[in-house]
mmCIF file of C-alpha atoms in Angstrom:
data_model
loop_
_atom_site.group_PDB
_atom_site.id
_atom_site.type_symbol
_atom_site.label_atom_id
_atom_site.label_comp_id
_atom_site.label_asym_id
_atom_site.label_seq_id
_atom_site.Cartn_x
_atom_site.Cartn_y
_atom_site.Cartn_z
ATOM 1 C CA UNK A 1 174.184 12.004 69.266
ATOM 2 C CA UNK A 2 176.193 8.887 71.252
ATOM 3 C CA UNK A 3 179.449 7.880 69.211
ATOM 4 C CA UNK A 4 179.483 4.396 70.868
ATOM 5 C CA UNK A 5 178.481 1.712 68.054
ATOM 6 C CA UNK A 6 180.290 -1.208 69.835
ATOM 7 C CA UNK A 7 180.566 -1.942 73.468
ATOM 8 C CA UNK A 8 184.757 -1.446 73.359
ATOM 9 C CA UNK A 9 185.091 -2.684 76.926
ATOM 10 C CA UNK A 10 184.574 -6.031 75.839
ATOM 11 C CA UNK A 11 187.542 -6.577 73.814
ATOM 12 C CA UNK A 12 189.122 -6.378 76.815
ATOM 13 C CA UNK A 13 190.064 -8.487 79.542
ATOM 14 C CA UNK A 14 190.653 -6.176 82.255
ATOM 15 C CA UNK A 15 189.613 -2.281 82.018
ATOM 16 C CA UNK A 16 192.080 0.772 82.146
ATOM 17 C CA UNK A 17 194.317 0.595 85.115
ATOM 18 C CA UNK A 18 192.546 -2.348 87.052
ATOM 19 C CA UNK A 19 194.674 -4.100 83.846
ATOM 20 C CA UNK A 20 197.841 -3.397 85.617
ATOM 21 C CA UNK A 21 200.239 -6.161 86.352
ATOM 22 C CA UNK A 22 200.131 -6.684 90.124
ATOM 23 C CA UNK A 23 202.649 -4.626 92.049
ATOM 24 C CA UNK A 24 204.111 -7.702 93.847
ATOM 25 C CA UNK A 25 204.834 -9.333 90.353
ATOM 26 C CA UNK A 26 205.835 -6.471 89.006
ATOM 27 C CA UNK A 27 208.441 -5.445 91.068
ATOM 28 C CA UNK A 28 209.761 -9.458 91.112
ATOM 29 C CA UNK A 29 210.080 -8.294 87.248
ATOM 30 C CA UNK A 30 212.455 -5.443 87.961
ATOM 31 C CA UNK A 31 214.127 -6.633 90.479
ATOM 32 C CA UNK A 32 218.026 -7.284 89.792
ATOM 33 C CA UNK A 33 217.970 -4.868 86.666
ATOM 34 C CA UNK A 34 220.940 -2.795 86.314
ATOM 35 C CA UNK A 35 221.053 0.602 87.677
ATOM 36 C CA UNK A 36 219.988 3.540 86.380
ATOM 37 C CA UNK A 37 222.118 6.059 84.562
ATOM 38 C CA UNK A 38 225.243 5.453 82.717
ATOM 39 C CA UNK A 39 228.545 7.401 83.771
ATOM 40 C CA UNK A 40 229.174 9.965 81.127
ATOM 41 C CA UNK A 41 225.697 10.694 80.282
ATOM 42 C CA UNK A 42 225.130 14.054 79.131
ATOM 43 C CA UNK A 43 222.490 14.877 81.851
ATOM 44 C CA UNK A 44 221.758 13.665 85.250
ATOM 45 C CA UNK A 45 219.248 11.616 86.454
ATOM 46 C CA UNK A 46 217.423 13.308 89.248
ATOM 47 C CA UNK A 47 214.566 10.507 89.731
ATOM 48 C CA UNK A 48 214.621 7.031 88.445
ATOM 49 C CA UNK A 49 213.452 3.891 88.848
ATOM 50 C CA UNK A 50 214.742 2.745 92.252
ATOM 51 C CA UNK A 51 211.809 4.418 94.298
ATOM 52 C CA UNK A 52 208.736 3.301 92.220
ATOM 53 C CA UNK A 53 208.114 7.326 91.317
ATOM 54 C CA UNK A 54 205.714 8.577 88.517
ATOM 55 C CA UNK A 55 208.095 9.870 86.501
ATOM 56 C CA UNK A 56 211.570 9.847 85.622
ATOM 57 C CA UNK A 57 213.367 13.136 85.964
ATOM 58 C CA UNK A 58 216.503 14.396 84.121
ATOM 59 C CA UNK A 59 218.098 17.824 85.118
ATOM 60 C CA UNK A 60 219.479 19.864 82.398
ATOM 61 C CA UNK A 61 221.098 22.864 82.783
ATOM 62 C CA UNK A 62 219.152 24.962 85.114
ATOM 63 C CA UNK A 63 215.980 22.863 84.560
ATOM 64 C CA UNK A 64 215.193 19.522 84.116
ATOM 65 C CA UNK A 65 212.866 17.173 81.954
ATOM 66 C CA UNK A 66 210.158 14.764 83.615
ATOM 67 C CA UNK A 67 209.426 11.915 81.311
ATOM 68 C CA UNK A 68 206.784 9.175 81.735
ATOM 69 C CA UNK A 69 203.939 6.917 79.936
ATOM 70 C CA UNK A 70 200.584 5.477 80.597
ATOM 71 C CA UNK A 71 198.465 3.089 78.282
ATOM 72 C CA UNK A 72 195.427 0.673 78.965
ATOM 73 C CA UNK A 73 192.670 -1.327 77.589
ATOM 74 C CA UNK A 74 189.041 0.519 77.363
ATOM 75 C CA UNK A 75 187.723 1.389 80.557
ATOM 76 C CA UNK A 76 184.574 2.459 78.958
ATOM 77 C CA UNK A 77 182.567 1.589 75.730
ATOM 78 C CA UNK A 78 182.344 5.464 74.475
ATOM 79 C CA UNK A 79 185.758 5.810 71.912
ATOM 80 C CA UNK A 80 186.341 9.687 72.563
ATOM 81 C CA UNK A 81 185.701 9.420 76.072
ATOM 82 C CA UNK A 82 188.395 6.399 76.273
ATOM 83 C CA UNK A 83 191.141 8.285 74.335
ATOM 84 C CA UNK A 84 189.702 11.627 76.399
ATOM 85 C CA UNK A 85 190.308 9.241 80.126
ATOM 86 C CA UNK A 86 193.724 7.813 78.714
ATOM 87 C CA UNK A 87 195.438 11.092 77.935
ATOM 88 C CA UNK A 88 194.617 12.371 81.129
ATOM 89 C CA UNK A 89 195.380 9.473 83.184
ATOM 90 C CA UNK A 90 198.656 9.648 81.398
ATOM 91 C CA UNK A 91 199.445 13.596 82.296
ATOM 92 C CA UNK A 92 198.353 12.786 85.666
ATOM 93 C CA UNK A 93 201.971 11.182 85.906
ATOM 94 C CA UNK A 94 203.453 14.715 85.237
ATOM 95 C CA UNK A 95 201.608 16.447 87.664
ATOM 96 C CA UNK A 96 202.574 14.280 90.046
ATOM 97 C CA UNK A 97 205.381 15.475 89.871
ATOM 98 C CA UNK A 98 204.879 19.063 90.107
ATOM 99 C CA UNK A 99 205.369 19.311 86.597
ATOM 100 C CA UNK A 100 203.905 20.859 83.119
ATOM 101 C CA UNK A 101 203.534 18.755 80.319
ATOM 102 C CA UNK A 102 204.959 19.939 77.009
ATOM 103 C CA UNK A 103 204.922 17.324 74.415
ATOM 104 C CA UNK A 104 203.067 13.483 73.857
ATOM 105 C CA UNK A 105 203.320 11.419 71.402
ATOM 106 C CA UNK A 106 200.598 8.705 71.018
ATOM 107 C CA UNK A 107 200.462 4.738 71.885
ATOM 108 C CA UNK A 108 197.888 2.937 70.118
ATOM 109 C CA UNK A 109 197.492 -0.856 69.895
ATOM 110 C CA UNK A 110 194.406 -1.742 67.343
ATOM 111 C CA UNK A 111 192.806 -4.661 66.169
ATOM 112 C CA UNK A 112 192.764 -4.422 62.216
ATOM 113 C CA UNK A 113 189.846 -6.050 61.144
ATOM 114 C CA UNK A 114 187.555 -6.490 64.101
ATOM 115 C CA UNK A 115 187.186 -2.641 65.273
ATOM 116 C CA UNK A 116 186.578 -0.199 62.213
ATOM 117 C CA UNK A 117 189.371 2.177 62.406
ATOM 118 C CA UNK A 118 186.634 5.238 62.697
ATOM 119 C CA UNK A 119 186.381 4.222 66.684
ATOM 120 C CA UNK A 120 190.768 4.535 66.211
ATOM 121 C CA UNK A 121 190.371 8.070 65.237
ATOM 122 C CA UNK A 122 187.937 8.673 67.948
ATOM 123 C CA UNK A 123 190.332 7.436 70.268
ATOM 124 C CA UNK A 124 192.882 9.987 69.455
ATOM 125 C CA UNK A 125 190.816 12.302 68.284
ATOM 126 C CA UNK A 126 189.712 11.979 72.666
ATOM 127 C CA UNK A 127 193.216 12.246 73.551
ATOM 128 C CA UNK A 128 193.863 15.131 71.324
ATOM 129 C CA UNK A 129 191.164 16.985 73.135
ATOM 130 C CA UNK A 130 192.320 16.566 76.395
ATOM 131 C CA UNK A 131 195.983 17.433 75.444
ATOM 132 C CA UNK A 132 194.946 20.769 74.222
ATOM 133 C CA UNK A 133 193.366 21.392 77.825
ATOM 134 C CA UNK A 134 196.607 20.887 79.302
ATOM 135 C CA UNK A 135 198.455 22.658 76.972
ATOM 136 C CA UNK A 136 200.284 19.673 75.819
ATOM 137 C CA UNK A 137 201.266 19.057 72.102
ATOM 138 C CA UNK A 138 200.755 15.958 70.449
ATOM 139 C CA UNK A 139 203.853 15.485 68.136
ATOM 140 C CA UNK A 140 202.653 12.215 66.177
ATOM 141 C CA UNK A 141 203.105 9.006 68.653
ATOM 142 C CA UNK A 142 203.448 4.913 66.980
ATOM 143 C CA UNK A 143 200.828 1.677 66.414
ATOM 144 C CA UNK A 144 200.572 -1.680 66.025
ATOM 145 C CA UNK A 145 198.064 -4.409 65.266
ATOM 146 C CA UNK A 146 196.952 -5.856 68.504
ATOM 147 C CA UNK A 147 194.450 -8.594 69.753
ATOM 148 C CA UNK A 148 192.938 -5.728 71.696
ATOM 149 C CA UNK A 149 192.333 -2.343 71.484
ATOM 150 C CA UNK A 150 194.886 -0.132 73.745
ATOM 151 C CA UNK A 151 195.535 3.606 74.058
ATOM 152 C CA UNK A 152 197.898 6.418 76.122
ATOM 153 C CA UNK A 153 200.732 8.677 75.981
ATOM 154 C CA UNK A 154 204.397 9.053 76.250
ATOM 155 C CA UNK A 155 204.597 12.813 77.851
ATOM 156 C CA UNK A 156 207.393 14.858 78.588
ATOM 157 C CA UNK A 157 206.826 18.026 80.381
ATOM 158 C CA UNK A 158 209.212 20.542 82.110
ATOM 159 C CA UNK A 159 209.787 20.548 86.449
ATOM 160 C CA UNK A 160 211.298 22.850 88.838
ATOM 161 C CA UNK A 161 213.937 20.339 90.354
ATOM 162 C CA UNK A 162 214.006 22.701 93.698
ATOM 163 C CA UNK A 163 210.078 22.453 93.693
ATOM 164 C CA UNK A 164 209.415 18.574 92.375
ATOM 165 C CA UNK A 165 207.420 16.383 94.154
ATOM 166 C CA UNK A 166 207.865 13.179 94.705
ATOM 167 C CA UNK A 167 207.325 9.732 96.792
ATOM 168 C CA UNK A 168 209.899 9.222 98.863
ATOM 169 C CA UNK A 169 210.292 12.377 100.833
ATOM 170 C CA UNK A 170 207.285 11.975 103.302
ATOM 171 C CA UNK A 171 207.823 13.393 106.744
ATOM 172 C CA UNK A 172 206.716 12.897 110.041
ATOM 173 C CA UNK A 173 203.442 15.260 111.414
ATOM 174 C CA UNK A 174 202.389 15.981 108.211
ATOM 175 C CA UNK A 175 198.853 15.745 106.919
ATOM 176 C CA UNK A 176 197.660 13.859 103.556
ATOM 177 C CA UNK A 177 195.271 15.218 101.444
ATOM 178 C CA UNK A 178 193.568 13.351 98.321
ATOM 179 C CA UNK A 179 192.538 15.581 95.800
ATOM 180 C CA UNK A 180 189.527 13.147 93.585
ATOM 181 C CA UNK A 181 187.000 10.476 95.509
ATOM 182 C CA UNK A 182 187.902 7.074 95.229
ATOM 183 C CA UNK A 183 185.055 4.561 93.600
ATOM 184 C CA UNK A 184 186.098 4.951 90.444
ATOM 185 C CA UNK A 185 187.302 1.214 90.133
ATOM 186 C CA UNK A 186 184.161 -0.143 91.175
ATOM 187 C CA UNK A 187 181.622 1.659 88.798
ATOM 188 C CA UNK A 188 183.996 1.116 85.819
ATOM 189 C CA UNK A 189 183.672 -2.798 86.640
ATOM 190 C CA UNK A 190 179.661 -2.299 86.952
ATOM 191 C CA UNK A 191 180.103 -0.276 84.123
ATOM 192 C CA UNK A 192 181.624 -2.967 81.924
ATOM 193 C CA UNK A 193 179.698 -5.896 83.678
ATOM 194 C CA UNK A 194 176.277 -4.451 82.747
ATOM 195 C CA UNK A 195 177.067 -1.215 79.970
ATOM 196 C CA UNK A 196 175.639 1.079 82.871
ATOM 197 C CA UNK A 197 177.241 4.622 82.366
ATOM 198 C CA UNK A 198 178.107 6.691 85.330
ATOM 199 C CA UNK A 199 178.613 10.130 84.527
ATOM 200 C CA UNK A 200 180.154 10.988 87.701
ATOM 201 C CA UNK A 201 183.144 8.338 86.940
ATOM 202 C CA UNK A 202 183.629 10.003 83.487
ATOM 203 C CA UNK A 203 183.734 13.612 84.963
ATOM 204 C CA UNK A 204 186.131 12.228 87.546
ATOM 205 C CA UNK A 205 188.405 10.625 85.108
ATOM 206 C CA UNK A 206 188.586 13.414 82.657
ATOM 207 C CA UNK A 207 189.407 16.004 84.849
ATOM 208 C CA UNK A 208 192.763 17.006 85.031
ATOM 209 C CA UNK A 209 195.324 17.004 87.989
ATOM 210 C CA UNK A 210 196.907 20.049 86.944
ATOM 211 C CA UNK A 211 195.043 22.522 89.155
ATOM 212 C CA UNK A 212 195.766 20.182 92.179
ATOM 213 C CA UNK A 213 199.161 20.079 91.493
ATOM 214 C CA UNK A 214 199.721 23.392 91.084
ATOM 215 C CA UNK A 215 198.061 24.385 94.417
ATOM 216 C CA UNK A 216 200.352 21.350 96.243
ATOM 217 C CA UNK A 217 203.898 22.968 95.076
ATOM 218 C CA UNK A 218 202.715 26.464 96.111
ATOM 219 C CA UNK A 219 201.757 25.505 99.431
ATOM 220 C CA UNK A 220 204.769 23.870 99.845
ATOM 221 C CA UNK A 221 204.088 20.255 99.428
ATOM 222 C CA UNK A 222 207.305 18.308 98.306
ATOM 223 C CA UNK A 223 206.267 14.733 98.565
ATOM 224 C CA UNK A 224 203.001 13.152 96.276
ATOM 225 C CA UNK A 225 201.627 10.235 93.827
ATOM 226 C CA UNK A 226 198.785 9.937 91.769
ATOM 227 C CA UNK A 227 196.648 7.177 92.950
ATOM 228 C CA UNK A 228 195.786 4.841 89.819
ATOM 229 C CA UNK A 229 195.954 0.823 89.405
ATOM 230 C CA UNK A 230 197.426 -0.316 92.565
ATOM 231 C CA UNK A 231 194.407 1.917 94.779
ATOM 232 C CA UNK A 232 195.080 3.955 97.689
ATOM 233 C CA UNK A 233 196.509 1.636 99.959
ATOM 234 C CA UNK A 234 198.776 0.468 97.281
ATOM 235 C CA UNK A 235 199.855 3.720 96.768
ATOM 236 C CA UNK A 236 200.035 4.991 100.214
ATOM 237 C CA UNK A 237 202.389 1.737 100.807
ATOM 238 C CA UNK A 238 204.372 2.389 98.183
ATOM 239 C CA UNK A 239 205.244 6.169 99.487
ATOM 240 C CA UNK A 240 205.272 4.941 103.170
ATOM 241 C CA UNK A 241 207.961 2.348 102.369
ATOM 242 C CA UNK A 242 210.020 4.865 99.927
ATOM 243 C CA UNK A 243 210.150 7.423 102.744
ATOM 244 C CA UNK A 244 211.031 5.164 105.767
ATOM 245 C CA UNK A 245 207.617 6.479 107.313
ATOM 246 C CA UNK A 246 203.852 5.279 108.412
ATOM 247 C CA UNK A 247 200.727 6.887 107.967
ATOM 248 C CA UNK A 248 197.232 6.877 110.329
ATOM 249 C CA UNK A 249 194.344 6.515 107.301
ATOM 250 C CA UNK A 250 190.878 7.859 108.623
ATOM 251 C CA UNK A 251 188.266 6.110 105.842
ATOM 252 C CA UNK A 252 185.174 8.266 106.992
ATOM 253 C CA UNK A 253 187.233 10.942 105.800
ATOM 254 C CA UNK A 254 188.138 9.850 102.268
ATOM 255 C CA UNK A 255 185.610 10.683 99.603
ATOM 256 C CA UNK A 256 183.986 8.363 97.700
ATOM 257 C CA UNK A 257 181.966 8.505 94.142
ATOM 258 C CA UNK A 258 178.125 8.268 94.606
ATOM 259 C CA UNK A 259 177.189 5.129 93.815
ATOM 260 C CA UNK A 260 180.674 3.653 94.700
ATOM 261 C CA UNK A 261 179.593 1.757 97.949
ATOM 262 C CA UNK A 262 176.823 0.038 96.188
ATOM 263 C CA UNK A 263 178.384 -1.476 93.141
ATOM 264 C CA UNK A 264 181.073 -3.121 96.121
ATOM 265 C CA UNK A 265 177.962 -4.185 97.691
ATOM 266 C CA UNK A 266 176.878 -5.755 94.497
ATOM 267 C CA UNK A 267 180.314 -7.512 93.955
ATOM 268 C CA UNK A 268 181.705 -5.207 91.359
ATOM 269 C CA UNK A 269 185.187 -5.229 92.251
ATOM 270 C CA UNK A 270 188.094 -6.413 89.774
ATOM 271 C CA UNK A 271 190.597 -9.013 90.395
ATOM 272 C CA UNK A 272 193.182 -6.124 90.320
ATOM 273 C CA UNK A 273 191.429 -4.492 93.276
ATOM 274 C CA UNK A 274 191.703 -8.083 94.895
ATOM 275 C CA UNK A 275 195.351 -8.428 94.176
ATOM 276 C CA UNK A 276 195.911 -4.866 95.883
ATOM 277 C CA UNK A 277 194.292 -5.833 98.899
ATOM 278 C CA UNK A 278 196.867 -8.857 98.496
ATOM 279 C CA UNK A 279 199.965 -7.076 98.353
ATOM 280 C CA UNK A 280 198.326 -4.390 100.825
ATOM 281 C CA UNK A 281 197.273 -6.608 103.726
ATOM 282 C CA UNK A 282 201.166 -7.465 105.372
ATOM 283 C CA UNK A 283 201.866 -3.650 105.927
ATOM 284 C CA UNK A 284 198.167 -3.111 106.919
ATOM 285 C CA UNK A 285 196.827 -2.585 110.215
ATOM 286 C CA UNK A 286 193.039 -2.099 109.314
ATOM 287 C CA UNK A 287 191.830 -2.635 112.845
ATOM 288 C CA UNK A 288 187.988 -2.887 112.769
ATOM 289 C CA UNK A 289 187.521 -1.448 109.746
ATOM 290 C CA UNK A 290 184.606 -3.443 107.692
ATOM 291 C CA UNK A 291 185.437 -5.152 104.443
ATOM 292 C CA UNK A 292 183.860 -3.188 102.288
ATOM 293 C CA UNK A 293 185.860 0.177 103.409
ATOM 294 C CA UNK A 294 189.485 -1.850 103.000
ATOM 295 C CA UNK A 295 188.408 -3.116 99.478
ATOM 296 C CA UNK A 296 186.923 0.530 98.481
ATOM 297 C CA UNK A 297 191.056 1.403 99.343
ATOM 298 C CA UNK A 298 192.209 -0.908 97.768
ATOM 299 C CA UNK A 299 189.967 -0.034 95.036
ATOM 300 C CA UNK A 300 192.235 -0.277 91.545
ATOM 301 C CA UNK A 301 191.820 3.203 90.418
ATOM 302 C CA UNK A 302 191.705 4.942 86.968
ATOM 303 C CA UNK A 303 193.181 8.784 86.756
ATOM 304 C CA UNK A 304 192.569 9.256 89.880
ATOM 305 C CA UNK A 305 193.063 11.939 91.867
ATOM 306 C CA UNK A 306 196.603 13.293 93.540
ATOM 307 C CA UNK A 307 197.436 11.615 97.178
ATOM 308 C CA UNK A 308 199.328 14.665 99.008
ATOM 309 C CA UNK A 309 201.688 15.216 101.642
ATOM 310 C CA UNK A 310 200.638 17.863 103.075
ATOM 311 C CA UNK A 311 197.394 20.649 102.849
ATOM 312 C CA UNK A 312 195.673 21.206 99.411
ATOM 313 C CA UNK A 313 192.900 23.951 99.624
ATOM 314 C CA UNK A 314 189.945 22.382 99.129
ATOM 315 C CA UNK A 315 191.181 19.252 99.238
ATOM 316 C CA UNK A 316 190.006 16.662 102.548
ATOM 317 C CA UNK A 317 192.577 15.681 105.083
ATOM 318 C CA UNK A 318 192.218 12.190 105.516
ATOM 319 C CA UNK A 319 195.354 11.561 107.484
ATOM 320 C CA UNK A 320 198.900 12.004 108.712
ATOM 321 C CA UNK A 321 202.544 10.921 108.581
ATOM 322 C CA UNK A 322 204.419 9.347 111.532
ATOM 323 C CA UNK A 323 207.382 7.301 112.306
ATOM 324 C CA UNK A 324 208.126 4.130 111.606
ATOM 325 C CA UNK A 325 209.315 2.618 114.926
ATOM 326 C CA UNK A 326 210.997 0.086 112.747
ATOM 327 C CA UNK A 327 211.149 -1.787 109.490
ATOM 328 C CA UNK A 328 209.090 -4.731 110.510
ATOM 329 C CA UNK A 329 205.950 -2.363 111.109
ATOM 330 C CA UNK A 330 202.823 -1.553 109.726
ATOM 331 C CA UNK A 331 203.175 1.356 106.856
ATOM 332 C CA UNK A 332 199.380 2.063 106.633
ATOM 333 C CA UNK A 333 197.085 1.974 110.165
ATOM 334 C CA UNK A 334 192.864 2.271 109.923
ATOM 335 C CA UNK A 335 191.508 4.315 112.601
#
């Protein structure tokens, strides 16, 4: 029996993490806070803010805490499959990390009085679900009444600081893997344009980066991101510029959703894919590549899949790490 009574995606204006704020606004936002980390704290801050990372990451002892959170607006009209894609998409921030998560707690904006609060406990009750895949507790979380509907986690989980991964320590002559096919931005936009469900976008979103991860740290990998709301070329430039390095992108390697090259063909692609491609396009060399590849990587992604440093069994290779001959140069090049 289907669980969806309402369409929930359109009490939103944007849709999971194509409702991002823009990475070039964003980090405008940020810019000229104080540092992080206070002198006397009681732990130390391994990983903070400075290099746009997944996580934060506080050593302890002989081990150290990786803390993070994720919420968005529905990316699709089915409740438990929201709550299910939220949770997950908010793990994914752990893994990244080479981490385990331990504990959530949940983040739930509501709208009393327009959606019945049954669709609210299907939401968490979604969330819950995927938690207990990952092994994650949920320890209780906080709401509030809300315009619109919005749902994720605040995680912590545990990390091996001698085995973390994270986005600034790219090398040169490296590969990069990418562990889920991109498209995922696209459909979700058909999906809430015209209340088409695609199956394969659900599957994709709901599976867990935990296996991925896992395989990355034991092959050695040190250096990764999750690739979410600011696409793969947002995401590639943000690692790039964090580790002083450029990478060669080959897009008839990357993987892409079925489906996912029609629905850009159609004109389903969010103004937060747009706004990538924005931000993207001044450390871009995309060389002939057509339009519709660059926008498919720039494509604003939701729980997607883990962008690698290095091999991942199983995983495609779909490029490689150089030098940067200097500042001023492309991070990302098409070939």
């Amino acid at each position: 029996m289907r669980r969806m009574t309402v369409r929930l995606t359109e009490y939103a204006r944007g849709g999971g993490c194509a409702c991002k704020i823009p990475p070039d606004e964003l980090e405008d936002i940020v810019a000229g806070l104080p540092a992080a980390g206070t002198d006397g704290s009681a732990a130390e801050l391994l990983v903070g803010p400075v290099g746009g990372d997944d996580a934060a990451v506080v050593r302890t002892g002989a081990g150290a805490f990786v803390s993070t959170t994720d919420f968005f607006t529905p990316v699709v009209d089915d409740a438990r499959e929201w709550g299910a894609i939220a949770a997950a998409n908010a793990l994914s921030d752990v893994y990244a990390m080479g981490g385990e998560p331990v504990v959530a707690l949940n983040l739930l904006a509501w709208p009393r009085g327009v959606l019945p609060f049954e669709l609210a406990t299907e939401v968490l009750r979604g969330g819950a679900e995927i938690a207990a895949v990952a092994g994650c507790h949920i320890g209780g979380g906080h709401s509030v009444d809300d315009a619109e509907p919005k749902y994720g986690l605040a995680v912590t989980g545990l990390v091996d600081p001698e085995r973390m991964l994270r986005n600034d320590t790219a090398r040169p002559g490296l590969p990069l893997s990418l562990t889920k096919p991109l498209g995922i931005g696209v459909l979700n936009t058909r999906h809430k344009r015209t209340g088409e469900r695609f199956e394969q976008a659900v599957a994709a979103m709901t599976a867990l980066n935990r296996d991925a991860a896992r395989a990355a740290v034991a092959a050695g990998a040190r250096c990764a991101t999750d690739v979410t709301g600011f696409g793969l070329l947002g995401h590639l430039h943000k690692m790039m510029r964090a580790s002083g390095t450029a990478a060669v992108l080959d897009p008839s390697a990357v993987p892409y959703l079925d489906g996912a090259r029609q629905a850009v063909r159609e004109d389903h692609v969010s103004g937060g894919t747009r706004r990538n491609l924005d931000w993207v396009r001044p450390h871009l060399d995309a060389g002939g590549a057509a339009e519709e590849d660059v926008l498919l990587l720039a494509d604003a992604q939701t729980s997607g899949g883990l962008l690698v440093v290095g091999e991942v069994p199983g995983a495609p290779v779909i490029g490689h790490v150089f030098e940067r001959p200097d500042p001023a140069a492309p991070t990302i090049t098409l070939r």
